[in-house]
Amino acid sequence: MSETEIREPIQKRSIETKDKIIKAGFDLICHDGYYNTNTSKIAKKAGVSTGIVYQYFKDKRDIFLSGLNKYADDIFYPMFNIPNINFTKDNLANIFKNMIQKYISNHKLSAIAHEEITAMTHSDKDVASHFHKKEMEMTNKISNILINNNFNTPNIKEKVHIVMGLIDNLCHEIVYHKHKELDYNIMTDLVIDEIVHILTIKD
Amino acid sequence: MSETEIREPIQKRSIETKDKIIKAGFDLICHDGYYNTNTSKIAKKAGVSTGIVYQYFKDKRDIFLSGLNKYADDIFYPMFNIPNINFTKDNLANIFKNMIQKYISNHKLSAIAHEEITAMTHSDKDVASHFHKKEMEMTNKISNILINNNFNTPNIKEKVHIVMGLIDNLCHEIVYHKHKELDYNIMTDLVIDEIVHILTIKD
Amino acid sequence: MSETEIREPIQKRSIETKDKIIKAGFDLICHDGYYNTNTSKIAKKAGVSTGIVYQYFKDKRDIFLSGLNKYADDIFYPMFNIPNINFTKDNLANIFKNMIQKYISNHKLSAIAHEEITAMTHSDKDVASHFHKKEMEMTNKISNILINNNFNTPNIKEKVHIVMGLIDNLCHEIVYHKHKELDYNIMTDLVIDEIVHILTIKD
Amino acid sequence: MSETEIREPIQKRSIETKDKIIKAGFDLICHDGYYNTNTSKIAKKAGVSTGIVYQYFKDKRDIFLSGLNKYADDIFYPMFNIPNINFTKDNLANIFKNMIQKYISNHKLSAIAHEEITAMTHSDKDVASHFHKKEMEMTNKISNILINNNFNTPNIKEKVHIVMGLIDNLCHEIVYHKHKELDYNIMTDLVIDEIVHILTIKD
DNA sequence: TATGAATGAGTCTTCATTCAT
DNA sequence: AATGAATGAAGACTCATTCAT
């Protein structure tokens, strides 16, 4: 109604304040869920007043979206954020094994955030499209790395996408589910076998 | 203190009412999300008053949990709910292809519900354990079918679990994401190849 | 609106049902308070359905009022409900001592009911006037007994009323409050002294 | 779970708001009863929104308890809140007569509040203990005043407590009941006689 | 007569958002 | 730029009462 102007911070202090809010809000939402996080908690955690929040953000959702923008790369497939990976036939399995271990040893936050974001996917078109885009970006990025390392193969994007899913499922299972009937060491080896298989088949 | 008694329906009419509420509530929650569904919407969709809802259910969550109980089998891997599957080496790929197509052609409800349930997994211990248990049940069920069809292989449960994840990801991707850059026919074939591969390797 | 006819029971069974409801309702209300007692509890305790309640009573308040009518004599100054009291100068103190002990040894229900009724006095004109009337009836009754026993004295009604208050306060204090700093034996003796004093002064 | 934080007011404005709510809530509850007073009425009477109520108070009961804390001294035996009372044998009767008249001429609020509080005594442990404590405090205070004025007598606390009851009953009767058959001037004199009697007997 | 299923207005409470300072 | 007090719409849940059987 009153169309409160959203301020784009210029001064350093303002920028810091905005960042603090994004971090506080995103952390809380990823931890407790979107609906269990209220603006007052966010403001408190950020060390600011509730009022100021609405000078930097349109609404609560806007905070979350900003966090998504800012931190998504750390959350989605952070294991691929390694510069200068050198894939060879010999180290392919090892590289993926390391990635998986790295992902798992990462703090749980990522996993929870991932779920929360997934959950918002169908209730919020913007979240969905953001998520969507990031996923494809990552697929492309990895495909390119592979190509640059002479791992070109037909339908590489489809394959990489499947691989990403395999890793994601595995890590999620290990971090979260803990089905006692399953042996996660064996499962990890099986997944790596699959990854190697799919990336090396010639059709 | 006030301890409103939850009624266990006796008359046929009231059993129908309870069922209508479960169906309406579960449908809405799966469609719009838990927090975007309120009791008044549920009552309206079920064609009853808000009051009656609380004679059959402790709270909104209870409705959802009941729905989970009642419909979970239709939602989690409904493609495996086929009696008398006969796996042979020759039809293995075909059977899975049919399953995937069946899953996809299934109403979207499943997929959305799946997400919502996944989302509630970390905020609600009961949902989590329910989900968790169902998943393992299904893993066991499929493992057994395979064993009965002479597809025994070491670590079959781990393998089946990976297969289920592959199918789930694929179907979800197709139903939901629709990345234009990906060719889903190819992706489906690739996934089936993987499934066959993982289920037939001898270690 | 629809002016559901309130039935005046004729058959013996009906009368019994009505009485059961009155008893159940009045007991519960006296125990838990008017607002903490709901009709469903009353029906359940009376062993009838909720629907039937409204064939015998206009509303919840009507049940309470009926109970008041029926049981008030047992609640208000039940110690005076002794037939053929013989007051003499010598046994005056003893009689009151007995009354007090009787009152106290009476089940607590009376005290709670008394409070609840007192509480409703100012929110419900009918309860108030009922209570009011009963109190005066009792004052008159006791005054008459005293007069018949040659304890006439000027302003006897005022005196009796004060005496009733003294007894009521004392009993209530003993049954309820349990101020540890006060010695209730001494207090009882003091109150009896006062009663004797007020009833025997000659002005 | 959601644990709405109760704010302790800092700014002058908010202290005023909190006080307004306490006053409005306590007045209404004392007038109309706890269950006939809803938060919306309280907010309206206080001239604030319903939301703000829950920033200062946990719930409706909390408002009432706060009022109790704040206004109890004005309600329980306000006639004793006179500093520097000088009791002598000659003015004893007069002092109490004045107190009674003062109590009665006091606004009715006290009487109604007193009843409501009494009523809540058995349904709410906190109210009960508060009420309870105040009563004993007052008993002690008056006992001490009497002792300091050389009106020491055995079992003074028990006597004072009886006196307080006599006054309370009398005032309540006059303010509230208005039994037409009783002459309140005479009754007042009789009560004062009793008070003098009980406070001057030597055992 | 009786049952118990159903109604829906009413209540408490929360929280994103705005406003006065 | 910032504070935190205030708003009020919306939601979960209760319960006296009525209705279909």
CSV table of C-alpha atoms (C1' of nucleotides) in Angstrom, one decimal, chain D residues 21 24-25 28 38-53 63, chain F residues 7:
chain,number,residue,atom,x,y,z
D,21,ILE,CA,-3.6,-3.3,29.9
D,24,ALA,CA,-8.2,-2.6,31.8
D,25,GLY,CA,-7.9,-6.3,32.2
D,28,LEU,CA,-13.0,-6.1,33.5
D,38,ASN,CA,-11.9,-11.8,26.6
D,39,THR,CA,-8.6,-10.4,25.4
D,40,SER,CA,-10.3,-8.3,22.7
D,41,LYS,CA,-12.4,-6.6,25.3
D,42,ILE,CA,-9.3,-5.9,27.4
D,43,ALA,CA,-7.4,-4.5,24.4
D,44,LYS,CA,-10.4,-2.4,23.4
D,45,LYS,CA,-10.8,-1.0,26.9
D,46,ALA,CA,-7.1,-0.3,27.2
D,47,GLY,CA,-7.2,1.4,23.8
D,48,VAL,CA,-4.6,-0.9,22.3
D,49,SER,CA,-4.5,-3.7,19.7
D,50,THR,CA,-4.9,-7.3,20.7
D,51,GLY,CA,-1.4,-8.1,19.5
D,52,ILE,CA,0.3,-5.9,22.0
D,53,VAL,CA,-1.3,-7.6,24.9
D,63,ILE,CA,-2.8,-10.1,33.1
F,7,DT,C1',-1.2,-3.0,14.6
